[in-house]
Amino acid sequence: MEPQTADRTTSKSPSTPGPLASFMRFVVCGGGIGVLSSFAVPLVALTMPWTMANAVVTVASTLLCTELHALFTFGTGRRPGWRRHLQSSGSAAAAYAVTCGAMFLLHAVQSSPGLLTEQVVYLSASALAGIGRFLVLRLFVFTGTHKSRLPSGPVVTLPRPTLPRAAVSTAC
């Protein structure tokens, strides 16, 4: 019987949480960052115009949420790269478009809706957009099935051709 040794070339991937656990983590992370962002925007707006402060906080919170979703919500075990950040921000932009569209539609149907009606429509659209965003992130962005750019089989090393050295000129 041989002693078992740890293979240092491969790392054990963390177990991926199930759909319900990852959805609960998604709600906690996204909702928590959303609440913190709602407090951050007015504070940042003290130093710049409100629209600019909202944009800055939105970008920062989307980047933070993507990091949390990769590491905690979907359990990928590694930080997301630029591709995943772009995909995640695309899904956030789509969710933003859904909520804006719902509010535009509400105001097109009813010229002056009450505050309660606006809140119900906004929160309903936001919930639907959030569910859609969760599905996109879980099924497409953080699936863990993306093919590696490295070859999967044995790597054959070919000899490097030698090129003649060019004369280096020191004259300007």
PDB file of C-alpha atoms in Angstrom:
ATOM      1  CA  MET A   1       0.000   0.000   0.000  1.00  0.00           C
ATOM      2  CA  GLU A   2       1.465   3.333  -1.120  1.00  0.00           C
ATOM      3  CA  PRO A   3       1.141   6.502   0.937  1.00  0.00           C
ATOM      4  CA  GLN A   4      -1.221   9.025  -0.593  1.00  0.00           C
ATOM      5  CA  THR A   5       0.282  12.354  -1.520  1.00  0.00           C
ATOM      6  CA  ALA A   6      -1.417  15.559  -2.516  1.00  0.00           C
ATOM      7  CA  ASP A   7      -1.146  16.427  -6.184  1.00  0.00           C
ATOM      8  CA  ARG A   8      -0.036  20.045  -6.306  1.00  0.00           C
ATOM      9  CA  THR A   9      -0.734  20.494 -10.014  1.00  0.00           C
ATOM     10  CA  THR A  10      -4.499  20.270  -9.699  1.00  0.00           C
ATOM     11  CA  SER A  11      -6.592  22.054  -7.151  1.00  0.00           C
ATOM     12  CA  LYS A  12      -9.800  20.654  -5.822  1.00  0.00           C
ATOM     13  CA  SER A  13     -12.671  22.779  -7.101  1.00  0.00           C
ATOM     14  CA  PRO A  14     -15.104  23.933  -4.459  1.00  0.00           C
ATOM     15  CA  SER A  15     -18.530  22.369  -4.452  1.00  0.00           C
ATOM     16  CA  THR A  16     -21.041  24.428  -6.352  1.00  0.00           C
ATOM     17  CA  PRO A  17     -24.067  25.394  -4.258  1.00  0.00           C
ATOM     18  CA  GLY A  18     -27.461  24.159  -5.391  1.00  0.00           C
ATOM     19  CA  PRO A  19     -29.968  26.420  -7.134  1.00  0.00           C
ATOM     20  CA  LEU A  20     -31.875  27.404  -3.989  1.00  0.00           C
ATOM     21  CA  ALA A  21     -28.740  28.083  -1.938  1.00  0.00           C
ATOM     22  CA  SER A  22     -27.164  30.125  -4.731  1.00  0.00           C
ATOM     23  CA  PHE A  23     -30.424  32.073  -5.220  1.00  0.00           C
ATOM     24  CA  MET A  24     -30.523  32.924  -1.511  1.00  0.00           C
ATOM     25  CA  ARG A  25     -26.877  34.005  -1.662  1.00  0.00           C
ATOM     26  CA  PHE A  26     -27.667  36.059  -4.783  1.00  0.00           C
ATOM     27  CA  VAL A  27     -30.486  37.862  -2.961  1.00  0.00           C
ATOM     28  CA  VAL A  28     -28.357  38.499   0.132  1.00  0.00           C
ATOM     29  CA  CYS A  29     -25.298  39.726  -1.786  1.00  0.00           C
ATOM     30  CA  GLY A  30     -27.186  41.754  -4.388  1.00  0.00           C
ATOM     31  CA  GLY A  31     -29.703  43.111  -1.914  1.00  0.00           C
ATOM     32  CA  GLY A  32     -27.058  43.947   0.664  1.00  0.00           C
ATOM     33  CA  ILE A  33     -24.909  45.777  -1.845  1.00  0.00           C
ATOM     34  CA  GLY A  34     -28.034  47.492  -3.202  1.00  0.00           C
ATOM     35  CA  VAL A  35     -28.952  48.811   0.243  1.00  0.00           C
ATOM     36  CA  LEU A  36     -25.390  49.988   0.880  1.00  0.00           C
ATOM     37  CA  SER A  37     -25.371  51.660  -2.540  1.00  0.00           C
ATOM     38  CA  SER A  38     -28.567  53.533  -1.747  1.00  0.00           C
ATOM     39  CA  PHE A  39     -26.769  55.087   1.224  1.00  0.00           C
ATOM     40  CA  ALA A  40     -23.554  55.695  -0.717  1.00  0.00           C
ATOM     41  CA  VAL A  41     -25.078  57.658  -3.615  1.00  0.00           C
ATOM     42  CA  PRO A  42     -26.198  60.676  -1.536  1.00  0.00           C
ATOM     43  CA  LEU A  43     -22.842  60.759   0.240  1.00  0.00           C
ATOM     44  CA  VAL A  44     -20.886  60.672  -3.009  1.00  0.00           C
ATOM     45  CA  ALA A  45     -23.315  63.256  -4.437  1.00  0.00           C
ATOM     46  CA  LEU A  46     -21.953  65.741  -1.915  1.00  0.00           C
ATOM     47  CA  THR A  47     -18.787  65.924  -4.039  1.00  0.00           C
ATOM     48  CA  MET A  48     -20.237  65.687  -7.562  1.00  0.00           C
ATOM     49  CA  PRO A  49     -23.536  65.887  -9.448  1.00  0.00           C
ATOM     50  CA  TRP A  50     -26.110  63.266  -8.418  1.00  0.00           C
ATOM     51  CA  THR A  51     -26.215  61.554 -11.823  1.00  0.00           C
ATOM     52  CA  MET A  52     -22.439  61.167 -11.797  1.00  0.00           C
ATOM     53  CA  ALA A  53     -22.481  59.879  -8.213  1.00  0.00           C
ATOM     54  CA  ASN A  54     -25.175  57.362  -9.129  1.00  0.00           C
ATOM     55  CA  ALA A  55     -23.112  56.162 -12.115  1.00  0.00           C
ATOM     56  CA  VAL A  56     -19.933  55.817 -10.034  1.00  0.00           C
ATOM     57  CA  VAL A  57     -21.688  53.899  -7.253  1.00  0.00           C
ATOM     58  CA  THR A  58     -23.512  51.701  -9.778  1.00  0.00           C
ATOM     59  CA  VAL A  59     -20.276  50.716 -11.515  1.00  0.00           C
ATOM     60  CA  ALA A  60     -18.501  50.072  -8.217  1.00  0.00           C
ATOM     61  CA  SER A  61     -21.394  48.047  -6.801  1.00  0.00           C
ATOM     62  CA  THR A  62     -21.701  45.987  -9.996  1.00  0.00           C
ATOM     63  CA  LEU A  63     -17.985  45.153  -9.873  1.00  0.00           C
ATOM     64  CA  LEU A  64     -18.242  44.224  -6.186  1.00  0.00           C
ATOM     65  CA  CYS A  65     -21.350  42.108  -6.756  1.00  0.00           C
ATOM     66  CA  THR A  66     -19.660  40.239  -9.605  1.00  0.00           C
ATOM     67  CA  GLU A  67     -16.739  39.424  -7.326  1.00  0.00           C
ATOM     68  CA  LEU A  68     -19.092  38.230  -4.579  1.00  0.00           C
ATOM     69  CA  HIS A  69     -21.210  36.212  -7.012  1.00  0.00           C
ATOM     70  CA  ALA A  70     -18.151  34.458  -8.412  1.00  0.00           C
ATOM     71  CA  LEU A  71     -16.614  33.631  -5.052  1.00  0.00           C
ATOM     72  CA  PHE A  72     -19.643  33.181  -2.812  1.00  0.00           C
ATOM     73  CA  THR A  73     -22.950  32.958  -4.676  1.00  0.00           C
ATOM     74  CA  PHE A  74     -21.960  30.506  -7.400  1.00  0.00           C
ATOM     75  CA  GLY A  75     -18.856  29.040  -5.739  1.00  0.00           C
ATOM     76  CA  THR A  76     -16.465  29.164  -8.697  1.00  0.00           C
ATOM     77  CA  GLY A  77     -13.480  29.237  -6.349  1.00  0.00           C
ATOM     78  CA  ARG A  78     -11.723  32.021  -8.232  1.00  0.00           C
ATOM     79  CA  ARG A  79     -12.135  35.690  -8.982  1.00  0.00           C
ATOM     80  CA  PRO A  80     -13.922  36.588 -12.208  1.00  0.00           C
ATOM     81  CA  GLY A  81     -11.948  37.804 -15.199  1.00  0.00           C
ATOM     82  CA  TRP A  82     -12.817  40.686 -17.494  1.00  0.00           C
ATOM     83  CA  ARG A  83     -15.087  38.506 -19.630  1.00  0.00           C
ATOM     84  CA  ARG A  84     -17.257  37.574 -16.667  1.00  0.00           C
ATOM     85  CA  HIS A  85     -17.291  41.177 -15.442  1.00  0.00           C
ATOM     86  CA  LEU A  86     -18.505  42.315 -18.858  1.00  0.00           C
ATOM     87  CA  GLN A  87     -21.160  39.600 -19.035  1.00  0.00           C
ATOM     88  CA  SER A  88     -22.351  40.427 -15.538  1.00  0.00           C
ATOM     89  CA  SER A  89     -22.518  44.146 -16.282  1.00  0.00           C
ATOM     90  CA  GLY A  90     -24.459  43.339 -19.449  1.00  0.00           C
ATOM     91  CA  SER A  91     -27.034  41.443 -17.409  1.00  0.00           C
ATOM     92  CA  ALA A  92     -27.198  44.349 -14.943  1.00  0.00           C
ATOM     93  CA  ALA A  93     -27.772  46.769 -17.838  1.00  0.00           C
ATOM     94  CA  ALA A  94     -30.554  44.527 -19.156  1.00  0.00           C
ATOM     95  CA  ALA A  95     -32.178  44.466 -15.700  1.00  0.00           C
ATOM     96  CA  TYR A  96     -31.935  48.260 -15.568  1.00  0.00           C
ATOM     97  CA  ALA A  97     -33.612  48.466 -18.984  1.00  0.00           C
ATOM     98  CA  VAL A  98     -36.455  46.212 -17.781  1.00  0.00           C
ATOM     99  CA  THR A  99     -37.178  48.394 -14.739  1.00  0.00           C
ATOM    100  CA  CYS A 100     -36.975  51.599 -16.799  1.00  0.00           C
ATOM    101  CA  GLY A 101     -39.261  50.064 -19.424  1.00  0.00           C
ATOM    102  CA  ALA A 102     -41.802  49.073 -16.793  1.00  0.00           C
ATOM    103  CA  MET A 103     -41.863  52.582 -15.352  1.00  0.00           C
ATOM    104  CA  PHE A 104     -42.130  54.116 -18.833  1.00  0.00           C
ATOM    105  CA  LEU A 105     -45.029  51.784 -19.640  1.00  0.00           C
ATOM    106  CA  LEU A 106     -46.753  52.643 -16.353  1.00  0.00           C
ATOM    107  CA  HIS A 107     -46.526  56.367 -17.080  1.00  0.00           C
ATOM    108  CA  ALA A 108     -47.728  55.790 -20.653  1.00  0.00           C
ATOM    109  CA  VAL A 109     -50.797  53.906 -19.397  1.00  0.00           C
ATOM    110  CA  GLN A 110     -51.497  56.114 -16.378  1.00  0.00           C
ATOM    111  CA  SER A 111     -50.470  59.769 -16.605  1.00  0.00           C
ATOM    112  CA  SER A 112     -50.035  60.362 -12.867  1.00  0.00           C
ATOM    113  CA  PRO A 113     -49.864  57.097 -10.937  1.00  0.00           C
ATOM    114  CA  GLY A 114     -49.741  57.164  -7.157  1.00  0.00           C
ATOM    115  CA  LEU A 115     -46.605  56.477  -5.190  1.00  0.00           C
ATOM    116  CA  LEU A 116     -47.868  53.058  -4.109  1.00  0.00           C
ATOM    117  CA  THR A 117     -48.604  52.058  -7.719  1.00  0.00           C
ATOM    118  CA  GLU A 118     -45.140  53.208  -8.810  1.00  0.00           C
ATOM    119  CA  GLN A 119     -43.519  51.221  -6.005  1.00  0.00           C
ATOM    120  CA  VAL A 120     -45.491  48.067  -6.837  1.00  0.00           C
ATOM    121  CA  VAL A 121     -44.631  48.297 -10.544  1.00  0.00           C
ATOM    122  CA  TYR A 122     -40.969  49.130  -9.888  1.00  0.00           C
ATOM    123  CA  LEU A 123     -40.462  46.413  -7.276  1.00  0.00           C
ATOM    124  CA  SER A 124     -42.290  43.821  -9.421  1.00  0.00           C
ATOM    125  CA  ALA A 125     -40.181  44.681 -12.458  1.00  0.00           C
ATOM    126  CA  SER A 126     -37.065  44.683 -10.314  1.00  0.00           C
ATOM    127  CA  ALA A 127     -37.919  41.246  -8.896  1.00  0.00           C
ATOM    128  CA  LEU A 128     -38.536  39.808 -12.381  1.00  0.00           C
ATOM    129  CA  ALA A 129     -35.347  41.396 -13.679  1.00  0.00           C
ATOM    130  CA  GLY A 130     -33.445  40.023 -10.675  1.00  0.00           C
ATOM    131  CA  ILE A 131     -34.726  36.495 -11.323  1.00  0.00           C
ATOM    132  CA  GLY A 132     -33.753  36.846 -14.970  1.00  0.00           C
ATOM    133  CA  ARG A 133     -30.325  38.144 -14.009  1.00  0.00           C
ATOM    134  CA  PHE A 134     -29.834  35.273 -11.570  1.00  0.00           C
ATOM    135  CA  LEU A 135     -30.684  32.758 -14.319  1.00  0.00           C
ATOM    136  CA  VAL A 136     -28.313  34.406 -16.801  1.00  0.00           C
ATOM    137  CA  LEU A 137     -25.484  34.477 -14.269  1.00  0.00           C
ATOM    138  CA  ARG A 138     -26.059  30.901 -13.113  1.00  0.00           C
ATOM    139  CA  LEU A 139     -26.644  29.326 -16.530  1.00  0.00           C
ATOM    140  CA  PHE A 140     -24.266  31.314 -18.725  1.00  0.00           C
ATOM    141  CA  VAL A 141     -21.762  33.467 -16.832  1.00  0.00           C
ATOM    142  CA  PHE A 142     -20.718  31.352 -13.841  1.00  0.00           C
ATOM    143  CA  THR A 143     -21.336  27.855 -15.192  1.00  0.00           C
ATOM    144  CA  GLY A 144     -17.752  26.697 -14.773  1.00  0.00           C
ATOM    145  CA  THR A 145     -17.994  24.822 -18.067  1.00  0.00           C
ATOM    146  CA  HIS A 146     -16.096  27.351 -20.149  1.00  0.00           C
ATOM    147  CA  LYS A 147     -13.400  25.647 -22.159  1.00  0.00           C
ATOM    148  CA  SER A 148      -9.877  26.442 -21.200  1.00  0.00           C
ATOM    149  CA  ARG A 149      -7.673  28.101 -23.776  1.00  0.00           C
ATOM    150  CA  LEU A 150      -4.947  25.643 -22.902  1.00  0.00           C
ATOM    151  CA  PRO A 151      -4.764  22.356 -24.789  1.00  0.00           C
ATOM    152  CA  SER A 152      -6.231  19.420 -22.901  1.00  0.00           C
ATOM    153  CA  GLY A 153      -3.957  16.712 -24.305  1.00  0.00           C
ATOM    154  CA  PRO A 154      -0.218  16.267 -24.108  1.00  0.00           C
ATOM    155  CA  VAL A 155       1.782  19.282 -25.150  1.00  0.00           C
ATOM    156  CA  VAL A 156       4.422  18.709 -27.802  1.00  0.00           C
ATOM    157  CA  THR A 157       7.362  21.064 -27.707  1.00  0.00           C
ATOM    158  CA  LEU A 158       8.814  21.849 -31.095  1.00  0.00           C
ATOM    159  CA  PRO A 159      12.376  23.068 -31.511  1.00  0.00           C
ATOM    160  CA  ARG A 160      12.644  26.803 -31.931  1.00  0.00           C
ATOM    161  CA  PRO A 161      14.107  27.914 -35.218  1.00  0.00           C
ATOM    162  CA  THR A 162      17.229  29.983 -34.881  1.00  0.00           C
ATOM    163  CA  LEU A 163      17.307  33.210 -36.792  1.00  0.00           C
ATOM    164  CA  PRO A 164      20.477  35.023 -37.734  1.00  0.00           C
ATOM    165  CA  ARG A 165      21.143  38.036 -35.565  1.00  0.00           C
ATOM    166  CA  ALA A 166      20.720  41.382 -37.237  1.00  0.00           C
ATOM    167  CA  ALA A 167      23.489  43.908 -36.974  1.00  0.00           C
ATOM    168  CA  VAL A 168      22.627  46.464 -34.359  1.00  0.00           C
ATOM    169  CA  SER A 169      23.262  50.020 -35.443  1.00  0.00           C
ATOM    170  CA  THR A 170      24.159  52.596 -32.838  1.00  0.00           C
ATOM    171  CA  ALA A 171      23.832  55.523 -35.232  1.00  0.00           C
ATOM    172  CA  CYS A 172      20.721  57.678 -34.895  1.00  0.00           C
TER     173      CYS A 172
END
